[in-house]
Amino acid sequence: MSRVKILLMALLTTAATVQIHAADKRYPLDSARKIEIITPSSATAWENKNFLDCNDVVLTEEDVRYALRHMRKVPEKSYFDEYAERTGCLGGARVTFKNGKTIAIGIEPTGRINTFELNAKLKPTSGPETYYECQPCKARKMELLKDALDRADERRLKKAEAEGKIPSGEAERRLKALRTSR
């Protein structure tokens, strides 16, 4: 195979990959007219306060903007995979676009996102719910949540120490190590 053909194949593969991982063009950030935070923070059935207390996680308008810029569509099966990372915390917003389309968007600190379109009465349309993941969102939010993660670790370790699962004084040593590793 000639170098030109190999280069052409590489370019085509790259272009296809970029399209697969491109943000959803139905919801471009630059056409978002209004973002309303409906539920700044809530707990789902999956909440695990030993990992993160949902009161420490608050969805902001900037989080929604960042998600619209970086979210990547994933199959429903992948979104609900039993091994998907969950905190049990969720924030919700409503986004209205310049073309009149309105969506509801739910964002978890782990970067799991779901959306569905709303009609003029702000009721869900008959269209399907769409699922996304956003690794940059997760990295950004978890960086902002280091203090919350420290508090969750402290609760978990102090409880283990009180129950005799770890030796006295061990909780403080482990907590210090965890904080240093972040």
Tab-separated table of C-alpha atoms in Angstrom:
chain	number	residue	atom	x	y	z
A	1	MET	CA	0.000	0.000	0.000
A	2	SER	CA	1.355	3.412	-0.870
A	3	ARG	CA	2.025	6.059	1.743
A	4	VAL	CA	-0.703	8.232	0.266
A	5	LYS	CA	-3.294	5.475	0.696
A	6	ILE	CA	-2.141	4.797	4.255
A	7	LEU	CA	-2.338	8.506	5.087
A	8	LEU	CA	-5.784	8.756	3.505
A	9	MET	CA	-7.015	5.746	5.525
A	10	ALA	CA	-5.641	7.264	8.720
A	11	LEU	CA	-7.376	10.577	7.995
A	12	LEU	CA	-10.694	8.860	7.278
A	13	THR	CA	-10.445	6.788	10.452
A	14	THR	CA	-9.645	9.888	12.481
A	15	ALA	CA	-12.543	11.806	10.958
A	16	ALA	CA	-14.949	8.956	11.716
A	17	THR	CA	-13.702	8.691	15.288
A	18	VAL	CA	-14.083	12.429	15.855
A	19	GLN	CA	-17.675	12.267	14.598
A	20	ILE	CA	-18.490	9.365	16.934
A	21	HIS	CA	-17.143	11.281	19.930
A	22	ALA	CA	-18.467	14.717	19.005
A	23	ALA	CA	-20.838	16.544	21.353
A	24	ASP	CA	-24.513	16.178	20.487
A	25	LYS	CA	-25.224	18.713	17.746
A	26	ARG	CA	-28.909	18.839	18.758
A	27	TYR	CA	-27.942	20.782	21.890
A	28	PRO	CA	-25.153	23.219	20.966
A	29	LEU	CA	-23.984	25.390	23.832
A	30	ASP	CA	-23.737	28.501	21.660
A	31	SER	CA	-27.492	28.352	20.972
A	32	ALA	CA	-28.520	27.899	24.633
A	33	ARG	CA	-30.703	30.883	25.447
A	34	LYS	CA	-31.629	30.122	29.048
A	35	ILE	CA	-30.369	27.665	31.671
A	36	GLU	CA	-32.468	27.167	34.798
A	37	ILE	CA	-31.271	25.001	37.658
A	38	ILE	CA	-34.391	23.112	38.736
A	39	THR	CA	-32.858	20.722	41.272
A	40	PRO	CA	-29.442	21.865	42.507
A	41	SER	CA	-28.880	18.611	44.390
A	42	SER	CA	-30.838	15.477	45.116
A	43	ALA	CA	-30.194	11.912	46.182
A	44	THR	CA	-31.181	8.953	44.062
A	45	ALA	CA	-31.789	5.414	45.253
A	46	TRP	CA	-28.094	4.774	44.591
A	47	GLU	CA	-26.839	7.367	47.094
A	48	ASN	CA	-23.851	6.165	49.077
A	49	LYS	CA	-23.055	8.723	51.772
A	50	ASN	CA	-19.863	6.853	52.595
A	51	PHE	CA	-18.633	7.936	49.173
A	52	LEU	CA	-20.218	11.377	48.881
A	53	ASP	CA	-23.026	13.252	50.657
A	54	CYS	CA	-25.340	14.778	48.055
A	55	ASN	CA	-25.650	17.930	50.159
A	56	ASP	CA	-22.022	18.555	49.220
A	57	VAL	CA	-22.815	18.387	45.496
A	58	VAL	CA	-24.623	21.331	43.931
A	59	LEU	CA	-25.262	21.653	40.202
A	60	THR	CA	-24.421	25.082	38.829
A	61	GLU	CA	-25.157	26.813	35.542
A	62	GLU	CA	-21.462	26.511	34.706
A	63	ASP	CA	-21.691	22.722	35.204
A	64	VAL	CA	-24.532	22.584	32.661
A	65	ARG	CA	-22.608	24.719	30.164
A	66	TYR	CA	-19.549	22.526	30.581
A	67	ALA	CA	-21.641	19.371	30.102
A	68	LEU	CA	-23.256	20.684	26.911
A	69	ARG	CA	-19.790	21.397	25.556
A	70	HIS	CA	-18.245	18.019	26.463
A	71	MET	CA	-20.950	15.334	26.791
A	72	ARG	CA	-20.752	12.329	24.499
A	73	LYS	CA	-23.718	10.142	23.636
A	74	VAL	CA	-23.593	6.556	24.918
A	75	PRO	CA	-25.952	3.621	24.438
A	76	GLU	CA	-28.641	3.069	27.070
A	77	LYS	CA	-27.059	-0.298	27.888
A	78	SER	CA	-23.741	1.381	28.677
A	79	TYR	CA	-25.422	4.074	30.786
A	80	PHE	CA	-27.209	1.486	32.949
A	81	ASP	CA	-24.311	-0.985	33.054
A	82	GLU	CA	-24.014	-2.575	36.493
A	83	TYR	CA	-20.371	-1.487	36.657
A	84	ALA	CA	-21.054	2.169	35.821
A	85	GLU	CA	-19.715	4.477	38.492
A	86	ARG	CA	-22.501	6.121	40.495
A	87	THR	CA	-22.521	8.475	43.457
A	88	GLY	CA	-26.285	8.535	43.886
A	89	CYS	CA	-26.267	12.312	43.582
A	90	LEU	CA	-27.971	14.173	40.776
A	91	GLY	CA	-28.692	17.756	39.812
A	92	GLY	CA	-31.245	18.812	37.250
A	93	ALA	CA	-31.689	21.766	34.914
A	94	ARG	CA	-33.879	22.971	32.088
A	95	VAL	CA	-32.186	24.400	29.010
A	96	THR	CA	-34.023	26.455	26.406
A	97	PHE	CA	-32.385	26.953	23.024
A	98	LYS	CA	-32.758	29.786	20.521
A	99	ASN	CA	-34.767	27.526	18.193
A	100	GLY	CA	-37.397	27.068	20.934
A	101	LYS	CA	-36.387	23.514	21.863
A	102	THR	CA	-36.286	22.846	25.609
A	103	ILE	CA	-34.608	19.931	27.331
A	104	ALA	CA	-34.409	18.632	30.863
A	105	ILE	CA	-30.912	17.510	31.789
A	106	GLY	CA	-29.790	15.471	34.776
A	107	ILE	CA	-26.110	15.494	35.656
A	108	GLU	CA	-24.270	13.310	38.162
A	109	PRO	CA	-20.818	14.258	39.527
A	110	THR	CA	-19.451	11.123	37.832
A	111	GLY	CA	-20.258	12.620	34.425
A	112	ARG	CA	-23.332	10.476	33.762
A	113	ILE	CA	-25.943	12.628	32.023
A	114	ASN	CA	-29.459	12.006	30.774
A	115	THR	CA	-31.681	14.324	28.766
A	116	PHE	CA	-35.179	14.404	27.366
A	117	GLU	CA	-37.004	17.016	25.369
A	118	LEU	CA	-39.929	19.021	26.757
A	119	ASN	CA	-42.985	20.402	24.987
A	120	ALA	CA	-44.348	23.964	25.330
A	121	LYS	CA	-46.097	22.989	28.605
A	122	LEU	CA	-42.737	21.699	29.929
A	123	LYS	CA	-43.951	18.103	29.874
A	124	PRO	CA	-41.756	15.320	28.425
A	125	THR	CA	-42.288	14.697	24.724
A	126	SER	CA	-42.828	11.229	23.365
A	127	GLY	CA	-39.222	11.184	22.171
A	128	PRO	CA	-36.718	8.890	23.857
A	129	GLU	CA	-34.510	9.784	26.775
A	130	THR	CA	-30.891	10.189	25.651
A	131	TYR	CA	-27.843	9.118	27.654
A	132	TYR	CA	-24.393	10.649	27.797
A	133	GLU	CA	-21.139	10.472	29.644
A	134	CYS	CA	-18.704	13.277	30.188
A	135	GLN	CA	-15.262	12.339	31.463
A	136	PRO	CA	-14.073	15.986	31.490
A	137	CYS	CA	-17.156	16.850	33.595
A	138	LYS	CA	-16.280	14.124	36.086
A	139	ALA	CA	-12.672	15.264	36.362
A	140	ARG	CA	-13.753	18.895	36.800
A	141	LYS	CA	-16.471	18.177	39.374
A	142	MET	CA	-14.390	15.738	41.392
A	143	GLU	CA	-11.580	18.284	41.535
A	144	LEU	CA	-14.072	20.777	42.971
A	145	LEU	CA	-15.352	18.142	45.404
A	146	LYS	CA	-12.078	17.159	47.056
A	147	ASP	CA	-13.270	18.644	50.373
A	148	ALA	CA	-16.557	16.750	50.139
A	149	LEU	CA	-14.684	13.534	49.393
A	150	ASP	CA	-12.432	14.184	52.394
A	151	ARG	CA	-15.504	14.608	54.638
A	152	ALA	CA	-17.009	11.364	53.284
A	153	ASP	CA	-13.744	9.503	53.888
A	154	GLU	CA	-13.586	10.908	57.409
A	155	ARG	CA	-17.165	9.753	58.165
A	156	ARG	CA	-16.448	6.275	56.777
A	157	LEU	CA	-13.138	5.838	58.622
A	158	LYS	CA	-14.386	7.203	61.962
A	159	LYS	CA	-17.372	4.844	61.750
A	160	ALA	CA	-15.070	1.897	61.041
A	161	GLU	CA	-12.876	2.918	63.961
A	162	ALA	CA	-15.893	3.270	66.295
A	163	GLU	CA	-17.128	-0.184	65.242
A	164	GLY	CA	-13.689	-1.668	65.943
A	165	LYS	CA	-13.079	-2.598	62.318
A	166	ILE	CA	-9.801	-0.677	62.337
A	167	PRO	CA	-7.479	0.050	65.299
A	168	SER	CA	-7.807	3.247	67.313
A	169	GLY	CA	-5.904	6.123	65.672
A	170	GLU	CA	-5.813	4.332	62.315
A	171	ALA	CA	-8.651	6.468	60.898
A	172	GLU	CA	-6.614	9.648	61.216
A	173	ARG	CA	-3.534	8.063	59.610
A	174	ARG	CA	-5.542	6.684	56.681
A	175	LEU	CA	-7.402	9.967	56.206
A	176	LYS	CA	-4.105	11.853	56.053
A	177	ALA	CA	-2.808	9.382	53.445
A	178	LEU	CA	-5.973	9.723	51.356
A	179	ARG	CA	-5.799	13.519	51.400
A	180	THR	CA	-2.152	13.440	50.382
A	181	SER	CA	-2.898	11.083	47.479
A	182	ARG	CA	-5.512	13.425	45.973
